[in-house]
XYZ file of C-alpha atoms in Angstrom:
781
model
C 71.556 131.419 131.556
C 71.851 129.988 134.934
C 75.346 130.799 135.539
C 76.028 127.474 134.997
C 78.375 127.595 132.401
C 80.924 129.134 134.171
C 80.093 125.957 137.120
C 80.182 123.434 134.099
C 83.905 124.560 133.037
C 84.697 123.743 136.810
C 83.574 120.616 137.114
C 85.470 119.205 134.017
C 88.219 121.390 135.300
C 88.278 122.418 131.275
C 89.657 125.127 130.007
C 88.516 128.490 129.174
C 88.984 127.850 125.144
C 87.231 124.460 126.077
C 84.180 125.944 126.891
C 80.612 127.116 124.461
C 79.382 126.522 120.978
C 80.666 125.260 118.510
C 79.229 124.016 114.915
C 80.231 121.878 112.210
C 78.825 122.342 108.681
C 76.296 120.185 110.249
C 75.556 122.928 112.836
C 72.192 122.987 113.850
C 69.859 125.285 115.435
C 67.851 125.018 118.638
C 65.013 127.254 117.797
C 64.498 124.819 114.714
C 64.388 121.651 117.242
C 66.496 119.822 114.548
C 66.342 116.368 114.910
C 70.508 115.590 113.296
C 73.426 114.851 115.440
C 75.195 118.412 115.729
C 77.173 119.983 118.433
C 76.152 122.285 121.464
C 78.577 121.088 124.315
C 80.972 121.922 126.981
C 83.937 121.127 123.581
C 84.216 122.493 120.984
C 83.613 119.932 117.618
C 86.182 119.017 114.803
C 84.222 120.119 111.390
C 83.079 117.258 108.902
C 83.905 113.964 110.401
C 82.793 110.057 108.830
C 79.517 108.602 109.942
C 80.012 104.873 110.013
C 76.890 102.078 110.628
C 79.062 99.275 113.008
C 78.230 95.696 111.921
C 78.086 93.338 115.014
C 80.686 91.490 114.889
C 80.461 87.541 115.984
C 82.742 87.855 118.020
C 82.228 90.455 120.443
C 79.971 89.312 123.285
C 76.451 91.182 122.978
C 75.397 94.005 126.277
C 71.479 93.557 127.163
C 70.611 96.082 124.755
C 70.484 92.915 122.054
C 67.056 92.233 123.638
C 66.010 95.653 122.870
C 63.651 96.331 120.167
C 65.421 99.811 119.151
C 67.210 99.871 116.157
C 68.958 102.877 117.854
C 70.233 100.569 120.725
C 70.342 97.775 118.235
C 73.293 99.544 117.140
C 75.428 99.752 120.344
C 74.082 96.223 121.340
C 77.839 95.176 120.020
C 79.808 97.894 122.306
C 82.283 96.663 124.686
C 79.751 99.253 126.943
C 77.403 98.237 130.147
C 74.795 99.637 128.745
C 71.347 99.409 130.673
C 67.834 101.107 128.317
C 66.331 103.302 130.402
C 64.794 101.719 133.523
C 64.546 100.970 136.963
C 67.153 98.220 137.168
C 70.143 100.734 135.948
C 68.504 103.392 138.556
C 68.697 100.548 141.154
C 72.019 99.709 140.402
C 72.991 103.573 140.538
C 71.884 103.792 143.772
C 73.408 100.784 144.920
C 76.835 101.372 144.222
C 76.288 105.297 144.579
C 77.994 105.699 141.636
C 77.179 108.211 138.806
C 74.201 107.979 135.562
C 76.027 108.213 131.874
C 72.703 108.761 129.414
C 73.330 109.058 125.836
C 70.616 109.465 124.179
C 70.544 110.101 120.147
C 68.784 108.247 117.258
C 69.233 105.632 114.123
C 69.979 108.332 111.580
C 71.600 110.459 112.885
C 75.027 110.819 111.605
C 76.782 112.246 115.088
C 75.640 109.689 116.558
C 77.554 106.772 114.740
C 80.298 109.053 114.663
C 80.915 108.881 118.462
C 79.835 105.512 118.515
C 82.608 104.751 116.240
C 85.156 106.850 118.224
C 84.334 106.427 121.626
C 81.778 103.398 122.258
C 83.410 100.795 120.784
C 86.657 101.499 122.193
C 88.237 99.231 124.627
C 89.326 101.040 127.267
C 86.588 104.147 126.821
C 84.106 101.004 127.496
C 85.645 100.144 130.799
C 85.654 103.765 131.877
C 81.809 103.657 131.517
C 81.462 100.347 133.189
C 83.768 100.645 135.776
C 82.661 103.921 137.107
C 79.289 104.783 136.055
C 75.791 103.339 135.218
C 75.547 103.699 131.113
C 71.844 104.374 129.949
C 71.094 103.927 126.052
C 68.478 106.461 125.140
C 66.214 106.719 121.938
C 64.837 109.483 121.587
C 62.126 109.053 120.074
C 61.028 106.255 121.693
C 60.755 108.437 125.256
C 60.921 112.115 123.750
C 60.538 112.714 127.891
C 63.997 111.488 128.652
C 65.598 114.149 125.750
C 63.051 116.934 126.399
C 64.143 117.058 130.021
C 67.536 116.482 129.974
C 67.762 118.439 126.490
C 66.442 121.671 128.766
C 69.277 120.958 130.952
C 72.142 121.078 128.027
C 70.260 124.272 126.649
C 69.932 125.806 129.040
C 73.925 125.403 130.514
C 75.718 125.643 127.185
C 74.211 127.685 124.626
C 72.736 124.608 122.453
C 70.995 121.575 121.799
C 72.024 118.581 119.293
C 72.802 115.037 119.205
C 74.417 112.718 121.157
C 73.365 114.151 123.699
C 75.143 112.931 127.021
C 74.250 113.949 130.103
C 75.486 112.796 133.678
C 73.262 112.042 136.071
C 72.554 111.587 139.929
C 71.710 108.128 141.004
C 68.150 110.444 141.612
C 68.433 111.423 137.599
C 69.284 114.772 138.430
C 71.904 116.698 136.088
C 75.060 117.989 136.455
C 77.188 117.622 133.198
C 76.134 117.673 130.560
C 77.268 118.432 125.974
C 76.673 116.286 122.786
C 78.753 115.523 120.501
C 82.070 114.845 122.796
C 85.688 113.629 120.448
C 87.608 110.800 121.972
C 90.762 112.453 122.447
C 92.071 115.527 123.501
C 92.401 118.088 120.880
C 95.137 122.036 121.307
C 91.514 123.285 121.631
C 88.687 120.880 123.041
C 88.865 117.992 125.599
C 88.083 114.319 124.668
C 85.540 111.985 125.519
C 88.217 110.175 127.948
C 89.459 112.571 129.776
C 85.385 113.518 130.289
C 84.580 110.766 131.599
C 88.560 110.696 134.123
C 87.947 113.839 135.402
C 84.118 113.351 136.103
C 84.734 110.185 138.012
C 87.235 112.018 140.344
C 84.950 114.748 140.829
C 82.277 112.398 142.323
C 84.884 110.820 144.858
C 85.870 114.251 145.721
C 83.359 116.420 145.167
C 80.326 114.006 145.296
C 78.198 116.674 148.051
C 78.892 120.413 146.110
C 77.796 118.459 142.468
C 74.720 117.425 144.027
C 74.330 120.393 145.305
C 74.560 122.416 142.369
C 72.644 119.835 140.373
C 69.401 120.328 142.806
C 70.470 124.132 142.722
C 69.582 123.743 138.555
C 66.679 121.728 138.655
C 64.751 124.198 140.880
C 66.222 127.028 138.371
C 65.068 124.404 135.546
C 62.245 124.356 137.287
C 61.039 127.867 137.363
C 61.984 128.667 134.246
C 59.930 125.794 132.088
C 56.292 126.713 134.154
C 53.911 127.428 131.501
C 50.631 128.545 133.172
C 47.665 131.060 133.659
C 48.592 132.343 136.210
C 46.662 134.964 137.328
C 45.442 135.712 133.456
C 41.547 135.948 132.752
C 42.014 135.373 128.883
C 45.180 134.899 126.054
C 46.518 137.781 123.730
C 45.031 139.476 120.872
C 45.458 137.530 118.601
C 45.611 140.413 115.528
C 48.931 142.173 117.809
C 50.494 138.290 117.561
C 49.601 137.850 113.978
C 51.256 141.529 113.559
C 54.647 140.534 115.943
C 54.646 137.234 114.177
C 55.028 138.503 110.731
C 56.889 141.322 111.959
C 59.503 139.047 113.285
C 59.679 136.510 110.301
C 59.899 139.725 107.863
C 63.398 140.875 110.245
C 64.749 137.980 109.395
C 63.303 136.629 105.579
C 66.329 135.538 103.165
C 65.503 137.324 99.930
C 67.272 135.759 97.331
C 66.694 132.207 98.321
C 63.781 131.625 101.215
C 63.814 130.744 104.210
C 64.277 132.171 107.497
C 68.145 131.763 109.186
C 71.689 131.748 107.823
C 72.917 127.910 107.021
C 72.071 125.971 107.837
C 68.494 126.022 106.360
C 65.340 124.077 107.956
C 62.448 123.457 105.935
C 60.688 124.327 108.511
C 55.805 123.936 107.957
C 54.860 125.393 110.794
C 56.776 128.854 109.590
C 54.663 128.571 106.223
C 51.658 128.083 107.721
C 51.735 131.002 109.411
C 52.386 132.467 106.147
C 49.408 131.389 104.096
C 46.876 132.257 106.804
C 48.452 135.460 107.443
C 47.473 136.286 103.531
C 44.208 134.754 103.899
C 42.774 137.287 106.846
C 45.249 139.847 105.184
C 44.427 139.710 101.350
C 43.891 142.869 100.935
C 46.973 144.602 102.477
C 50.766 144.888 101.739
C 51.831 142.907 104.334
C 49.456 139.935 103.039
C 50.836 140.272 99.952
C 54.273 139.421 101.417
C 53.522 136.675 102.961
C 52.483 134.562 100.308
C 55.312 135.532 98.462
C 57.610 135.232 101.437
C 56.040 131.119 101.268
C 55.504 130.854 97.507
C 58.906 131.376 96.882
C 60.322 129.392 100.227
C 58.700 126.950 98.988
C 59.714 126.976 94.957
C 63.034 127.349 96.331
C 63.155 124.183 98.454
C 62.042 122.455 96.106
C 64.459 123.135 93.052
C 67.407 122.955 95.680
C 69.229 119.437 96.776
C 66.984 119.951 100.255
C 64.701 117.674 97.184
C 65.577 114.342 95.927
C 65.104 115.523 92.491
C 65.778 111.363 91.387
C 63.730 109.116 94.008
C 62.194 112.193 95.826
C 61.122 113.509 98.790
C 63.199 116.306 101.191
C 66.076 115.499 102.849
C 66.526 116.983 106.276
C 68.666 120.559 106.285
C 70.724 122.081 104.053
C 73.807 122.741 104.816
C 74.170 126.448 102.821
C 71.630 129.217 101.902
C 71.345 128.514 98.508
C 68.902 124.657 99.921
C 71.802 122.619 97.546
C 73.842 121.089 99.865
C 72.094 118.967 101.986
C 71.800 116.654 105.678
C 71.271 113.844 103.318
C 68.594 112.321 106.154
C 65.528 111.905 105.662
C 62.486 112.062 108.261
C 59.514 110.869 107.800
C 57.672 114.036 109.557
C 59.517 116.217 107.139
C 58.030 114.079 104.416
C 54.551 114.682 106.010
C 54.693 118.477 106.753
C 56.099 119.545 102.873
C 52.909 116.949 101.678
C 49.998 119.940 103.353
C 52.586 122.714 103.152
C 52.710 122.184 99.433
C 49.567 121.288 98.981
C 48.799 124.645 100.281
C 50.623 125.919 98.206
C 48.375 124.237 94.800
C 44.848 125.236 96.557
C 46.109 129.177 97.087
C 48.441 129.577 93.978
C 46.680 127.421 91.670
C 50.376 126.842 90.635
C 50.657 122.309 89.404
C 54.281 122.946 90.064
C 53.545 122.449 93.837
C 50.988 119.484 93.262
C 54.103 117.930 91.315
C 56.205 118.086 94.339
C 53.260 116.949 97.140
C 52.622 113.859 94.933
C 55.840 113.005 94.265
C 56.555 113.232 98.846
C 54.125 110.773 99.195
C 54.791 108.210 96.175
C 58.625 108.594 97.906
C 56.354 107.539 101.068
C 54.775 105.213 99.281
C 58.172 103.737 98.048
C 60.007 103.837 101.229
C 58.947 103.900 104.313
C 55.616 102.125 104.240
C 54.789 98.398 105.959
C 52.506 96.742 103.828
C 50.223 97.155 106.291
C 49.418 100.474 106.669
C 52.471 101.560 108.788
C 55.097 104.457 108.065
C 58.816 103.975 109.206
C 61.216 106.686 110.394
C 63.482 107.674 108.475
C 65.971 106.858 106.061
C 69.710 107.105 106.905
C 72.174 110.236 105.877
C 74.765 107.069 105.296
C 75.978 104.331 103.241
C 78.526 102.460 102.020
C 80.050 104.040 97.899
C 79.901 100.167 97.311
C 79.249 97.190 99.225
C 81.397 96.327 101.509
C 82.700 99.941 101.799
C 83.023 102.190 104.944
C 79.048 104.333 105.232
C 79.835 107.832 103.845
C 77.191 110.475 104.156
C 75.305 110.419 101.115
C 76.604 107.923 99.021
C 73.283 106.569 97.955
C 72.148 110.346 96.079
C 75.363 111.937 94.801
C 76.151 111.853 91.226
C 79.628 112.284 88.796
C 79.369 113.378 85.658
C 81.467 110.268 84.500
C 78.293 108.092 85.678
C 75.724 110.308 84.323
C 77.667 110.119 80.265
C 77.594 106.636 81.469
C 73.874 106.523 82.024
C 72.807 109.090 79.098
C 74.764 108.703 76.406
C 71.483 109.274 73.393
C 72.211 112.289 71.134
C 69.076 114.605 71.462
C 67.657 115.286 68.234
C 66.311 118.635 66.888
C 69.347 120.697 69.171
C 71.523 123.707 68.105
C 74.608 121.724 69.203
C 75.766 118.463 69.753
C 74.475 116.787 72.617
C 73.598 114.468 74.433
C 70.321 113.656 77.055
C 73.419 113.346 79.861
C 74.933 116.593 79.035
C 71.617 118.202 79.103
C 70.495 116.820 82.439
C 73.873 118.370 83.757
C 73.537 121.000 82.718
C 69.948 122.053 83.245
C 70.844 120.829 87.370
C 73.955 122.154 87.496
C 76.259 119.250 87.140
C 80.370 119.690 86.536
C 83.410 117.755 86.520
C 85.042 118.787 89.597
C 82.205 118.422 91.096
C 79.557 121.145 92.407
C 79.916 120.667 96.141
C 81.732 123.490 97.954
C 85.310 121.717 99.812
C 83.290 124.519 102.715
C 80.766 121.689 102.192
C 82.635 118.912 102.860
C 86.022 119.395 105.038
C 86.483 115.446 104.986
C 86.800 114.930 101.531
C 83.982 112.440 101.219
C 82.040 114.082 98.348
C 84.883 115.748 95.925
C 84.136 115.148 92.054
C 80.561 114.317 93.305
C 77.375 116.825 92.630
C 74.065 117.310 93.734
C 70.877 117.934 91.635
C 69.905 121.531 92.121
C 67.812 123.481 89.369
C 70.095 125.301 87.205
C 67.279 126.995 85.098
C 64.030 126.940 84.692
C 62.500 124.136 81.283
C 62.020 127.283 79.201
C 65.691 129.066 79.550
C 67.131 125.488 79.211
C 65.027 125.030 75.927
C 66.150 128.089 74.880
C 69.956 126.990 75.055
C 69.876 124.366 73.157
C 66.567 125.475 70.407
C 64.448 123.272 72.052
C 60.374 122.430 72.601
C 59.346 123.193 76.793
C 57.879 119.595 76.599
C 60.558 117.621 74.756
C 63.229 118.797 77.338
C 60.051 118.368 79.899
C 60.042 114.607 78.846
C 64.091 114.010 78.226
C 64.546 115.707 82.062
C 61.978 112.702 83.058
C 63.085 109.879 81.192
C 66.770 111.431 82.535
C 65.601 110.642 86.047
C 63.811 107.446 85.195
C 67.605 106.213 84.620
C 69.127 107.025 87.066
C 66.006 106.292 89.510
C 66.747 102.441 87.963
C 70.837 102.775 87.632
C 70.358 103.976 91.900
C 68.924 100.790 92.822
C 72.104 98.768 92.638
C 73.914 101.159 95.075
C 73.453 99.757 98.440
C 70.670 101.385 100.169
C 70.776 103.571 103.420
C 69.676 102.555 106.280
C 66.130 102.409 107.341
C 64.743 103.065 110.857
C 61.642 100.873 111.041
C 60.374 101.810 114.293
C 57.190 103.327 113.256
C 55.982 105.815 115.881
C 52.040 106.750 116.567
C 53.083 110.385 116.308
C 54.616 110.898 113.272
C 51.766 107.757 111.781
C 49.529 110.627 112.995
C 51.484 113.086 110.946
C 51.344 111.060 107.626
C 47.738 110.667 107.550
C 47.429 114.223 107.751
C 49.984 114.392 104.693
C 47.835 111.770 102.678
C 43.890 112.699 103.866
C 44.524 116.447 102.847
C 46.301 116.223 99.756
C 44.423 113.287 98.326
C 41.246 116.123 99.428
C 42.727 118.647 97.811
C 44.182 117.156 94.858
C 40.572 114.901 94.533
C 42.405 112.100 94.189
C 40.952 108.872 96.086
C 44.195 107.124 96.014
C 45.770 108.890 98.271
C 43.354 109.263 100.794
C 42.847 105.404 100.773
C 46.740 105.392 102.273
C 45.261 107.739 104.639
C 42.634 105.636 105.522
C 45.341 102.505 105.767
C 47.450 104.333 108.001
C 44.214 105.049 110.126
C 43.933 101.489 110.697
C 47.046 100.650 110.904
C 47.071 102.837 114.263
C 43.847 101.412 115.279
C 45.355 97.198 114.785
C 48.508 97.526 116.476
C 48.941 101.159 117.728
C 45.477 101.086 120.434
C 44.826 98.928 123.851
C 41.180 99.237 123.477
C 40.592 97.758 127.050
C 42.587 101.261 128.581
C 41.721 103.326 125.341
C 45.371 104.479 125.214
C 47.589 105.054 122.419
C 50.890 102.555 122.424
C 53.892 105.316 121.464
C 55.534 102.303 119.293
C 55.867 99.209 117.099
C 58.495 98.166 114.514
C 59.218 95.614 111.755
C 59.304 91.763 112.749
C 60.256 89.293 110.795
C 58.351 88.229 107.909
C 56.947 92.027 107.627
C 55.168 90.826 110.765
C 54.206 93.938 113.720
C 56.067 93.673 117.150
C 55.679 95.308 120.482
C 57.988 95.767 123.125
C 57.236 94.315 126.445
C 56.576 96.111 128.336
C 54.785 98.695 126.046
C 55.909 102.211 125.424
C 52.812 103.971 125.533
C 52.074 106.923 123.806
C 53.117 110.937 124.861
C 51.062 114.060 124.645
C 52.236 114.398 120.611
C 51.323 110.637 119.818
C 47.526 111.902 120.669
C 47.375 115.126 119.397
C 49.189 114.218 116.459
C 46.686 111.527 115.630
C 43.440 112.885 116.643
C 44.910 115.867 113.902
C 45.613 112.658 111.423
C 41.752 112.061 112.000
C 40.136 114.576 111.461
C 41.687 115.984 108.171
C 41.012 111.744 107.179
C 37.265 112.277 108.348
C 36.510 115.610 106.274
C 38.919 113.889 103.764
C 36.217 110.619 103.935
C 33.486 111.631 105.257
C 33.447 108.530 107.319
C 32.592 109.644 110.494
C 33.827 106.244 111.691
C 37.504 108.180 112.179
C 35.908 110.881 114.103
C 34.163 109.157 116.423
C 37.767 107.452 117.126
C 38.755 111.285 117.348
C 36.477 112.190 120.143
C 37.033 109.405 122.174
C 41.236 110.043 121.785
C 41.521 113.395 122.853
C 39.313 112.433 125.967
C 41.922 110.358 127.121
C 44.279 113.239 126.081
C 42.049 114.780 128.219
C 42.549 112.772 131.945
C 46.175 111.362 130.801
C 48.189 114.945 130.098
C 45.393 118.020 131.151
C 46.462 120.021 133.946
C 43.516 120.909 135.201
C 46.024 124.206 137.725
C 47.450 125.538 135.621
C 46.106 125.399 132.068
C 47.242 123.343 128.632
C 48.292 119.393 128.414
C 52.590 118.025 130.185
C 54.272 116.058 127.175
C 53.799 112.731 128.741
C 51.542 110.638 132.149
C 52.833 111.525 135.319
C 53.166 107.789 136.218
C 55.199 107.524 132.385
C 57.651 110.518 133.639
C 57.898 109.175 137.605
C 60.914 109.992 139.032
C 62.515 112.429 136.108
C 62.712 116.396 138.120
C 60.631 117.356 135.567
C 57.310 117.813 134.183
C 56.937 119.636 130.723
C 55.148 121.231 128.383
C 56.646 121.807 125.239
C 56.385 125.260 123.986
C 58.604 125.855 120.684
C 57.038 124.994 117.190
C 60.012 123.801 115.028
C 60.346 120.744 112.732
C 57.249 119.202 114.420
C 54.773 121.821 115.577
C 54.271 121.683 119.563
C 51.433 119.304 120.921
C 50.128 121.427 122.961
C 49.871 124.397 119.696
C 48.089 121.199 117.423
C 45.633 120.340 120.090
C 44.741 124.008 120.793
C 43.904 123.149 116.813
C 41.941 120.248 117.399
C 40.177 121.423 120.529
C 38.738 123.803 118.245
C 38.294 121.663 115.578
C 36.287 119.410 118.067
C 34.100 121.652 119.007
C 33.031 122.849 115.571
C 31.909 118.846 114.716
C 30.371 118.612 118.477
C 29.180 121.844 119.957
C 30.907 120.743 123.347
C 31.512 123.676 124.890
C 34.588 121.814 127.508
C 36.823 121.786 124.235
C 36.139 125.599 123.836
C 37.392 126.350 127.441
C 40.377 123.649 127.359
C 41.250 125.708 124.198
C 41.133 128.854 125.327
C 43.052 128.009 128.845
C 45.441 126.780 126.759
C 46.049 130.176 125.109
C 45.496 131.600 128.105
C 48.525 129.728 129.496
C 51.180 130.058 126.788
C 50.209 133.392 126.531
C 53.868 135.083 128.127
C 56.148 132.678 125.734
C 53.507 134.075 122.869
C 54.046 137.510 123.964
C 57.779 137.233 124.121
C 58.436 135.342 121.192
C 55.970 134.803 118.919
C 57.732 133.655 115.572
C 58.915 130.627 118.719
C 55.734 129.304 118.612
C 53.853 130.430 114.630
C 51.231 127.079 115.046
C 49.597 128.505 118.808
C 49.956 132.159 116.856
C 47.644 130.379 113.788
C 45.244 129.000 116.268
C 44.534 131.751 118.145
C 43.865 133.289 115.587
C 41.037 130.588 114.506
C 39.564 130.772 117.879
C 39.371 134.601 118.281
C 37.579 134.697 114.521
C 35.846 131.709 114.928
C 35.628 128.941 112.789
C 33.546 128.453 109.671
C 31.183 125.933 109.569
C 30.527 124.046 106.438
C 27.655 121.290 106.273
C 27.230 119.627 103.125
C 23.588 117.902 102.765
C 23.587 114.817 100.850
C 24.562 111.109 99.840
C 28.002 110.173 100.319
C 28.981 108.067 97.923
C 26.182 110.460 95.303
C 28.287 111.815 92.601
C 27.082 115.567 93.504
C 28.379 115.151 97.156
C 31.660 114.206 96.007
C 32.140 116.581 93.387
C 30.419 119.547 96.075
C 33.034 118.364 98.485
C 35.848 118.389 95.898
C 34.782 122.032 95.904
C 35.354 122.771 99.279
C 38.624 121.730 99.363
C 40.403 123.056 96.668
C 40.292 126.371 98.382
C 42.798 127.648 100.855
C 39.781 127.673 103.928
C 42.418 126.820 107.292
C 39.768 127.998 109.779
C 37.152 125.499 109.123
C 35.284 121.990 110.406
C 33.609 120.076 106.973
C 30.676 118.068 107.777
C 28.286 115.967 106.214
C 24.427 115.458 106.675
C 23.222 112.589 105.297
C 19.557 113.041 106.310
C 19.857 110.391 109.174
C 18.914 111.567 112.697
C 20.395 108.674 114.145
C 23.699 109.321 112.728
C 26.474 110.194 115.814
C 26.941 113.698 114.048
C 23.075 114.563 114.229
C 23.571 112.880 117.742
C 26.512 115.550 118.253
C 24.945 118.266 116.750
C 21.131 117.863 116.097
C 20.154 120.633 113.844
C 22.028 118.467 111.227
C 19.123 116.765 110.519
C 16.413 119.670 109.889
C 18.692 120.604 106.826
C 17.767 119.348 103.615
C 18.654 119.407 99.578
C 18.051 122.128 96.936
C 16.248 120.957 94.303
C 17.265 117.923 95.183
C 21.031 118.236 95.208
C 23.944 117.928 97.466
C 23.805 121.554 99.300
C 26.411 123.388 101.384
C 25.252 125.275 104.429
C 28.014 127.690 105.285
C 25.760 129.762 107.920
C 22.408 131.243 106.952
C 23.261 130.643 102.979
C 23.307 127.051 100.442
C 25.239 126.542 98.048
C 24.063 123.556 95.122
C 26.080 122.389 92.629
C 24.579 123.061 89.000
C 25.552 120.864 85.937
C 28.560 123.190 84.739
C 30.654 122.284 88.135
C 30.282 125.161 89.913
C 28.586 126.230 92.914
C 25.488 128.579 93.296
C 24.171 130.859 95.759
C 20.608 130.655 96.973
C 19.843 133.160 99.848
């Protein structure tokens, strides 16, 4: 902890009870890298609270954030605070006037960010303090993940946790000296309010500035040493078998046998863990641990899909569950969750053959197509948790998604014929999804009473049990429930919608390209693959600079649905390149269009040039020039709500080596895995995606080559045969017989392969497979 907690308290002159971590029902775990605004701060936080979206009041003069593109910064454009965006103008002012910088980081769909804006940043007195005694800087963490990571590292090291909004005080040289997350506006019995914190920091800056600067330098030096990730004297990464078993054991110990998942409340969908368990099962199929891994992953996915964390009316998944039963969610919906969960449910279908999982995957992508898609093919970032219950009312969390019994009864009054007792469609739906007159949300999950009498739909019984309860046919019950949900969906359209963050991020768009490509390939649905193709086209058209070969991090929805960029543009970070390259590789395997593979290779070259650490191995999260002035240049070492970009890069390098045979990429992968060896050895469960990459590297990828005409039916059928089987560590290559093709130039042996019996033929090592008329594969030695 760097011994900084006591120091933090002394700086602020806080009472002992005011230091430490406090969590509300919106509490987050830093291990999950959750994006919701929760408390990890130098002061405790009140449980619960209202989120709001302040409207731009015409009588107020806008601050300079009015000229920004970020939806989050624009939400603060009418605060009585002299806000600056992150940049040289703010830094120069701080140095010239010798003032500390107040840095506030959040994002536009963040519940507790709304709370702090309403309570503190709209307060005239607090606005004066921030404007007169500090240089106040607002950052959208989704635009500048490098800024967020650097100062979140400081906050987590000095206060035992993290979350958003994140508020940090910096020296004019950008070194942090005090930090926290949500601060209430005024003092309470056991907490210090934001106004008091500002006054005390102002006083300390005037009286003890040299001490603050010395302590800041000391903490920064300690953080630099602690955050260093390097190969050191190691020549090779650790044993994959050892890391796999250790990671599995750590997950097994924390598994919730009843409800699935791997933590107490709050519970997060963590697709990287589920992906690891599926891979572990594949390599341990004949063992008890292998069966256990499969059971844990499938059970977790089923419980999540039946719970309230899934939107049963409009599909898609909410951010996390506030309880261990997956019942009451934090209602925010993030693009990156939808993308990764679509893949996880597709894999579950591959493994189990149970269409329950494929239906969930299709529902997720239906939601994204309807609610998070730009007409030009890109994907929006998120939908908020908060919305007004009715037009003109103050926003409340979950208002768009919850139901009263009265509403459902009025919408579904039709009698159900053939039931063993008088029954309406509404009563059937309420029984199946657990709705009650008093509401099915516990007061402990609703400390402010905003959800009193409301219900979150969550599956309480199987279709078979519901049918048996009322003496009905299972298919009749399925039809009645689907019809009822559709009527609720149509009624919900008339409610005020949650705020949409229409910012588009290259990284998350890359994840979504993977989501559509993988699911489309597994299910054999060209329509879904077309969404992936359009997403990739959008990235190349709007988020790629041809002249420099660089990706742009962000673009925005302009008037009339146009696409706009900030000026100057926000250039891509490591995760943008890693996730887009993964998306393009998945799209190539789904479509066999080599242009996407070619672009992936070029982007990987650019990534290597901009981010590779030639001394220590692995990739830095940001370009050296882009992060100039920041006290740390980090390598992300945690697979959480999103996989770390280094973990994804390890997989990408292996796959690119399989597609091209270029030894440099295999060498880089080994160096990367070696650099993260110590972290994997110490806490493998923190890097399950990298442990998967380690296994793939040491076991080698399966190279499956299909020889045939891309448009021919037998080729498509053979490709679909490959996609129907769960083979995570593979590269799938189409050899069309053209020696001048891109892939034949990379791998000359491709031009020597021939179709057997004039049919599309798949080669795996020395074995060839051809498709016969029955649609199954047979082997030719």
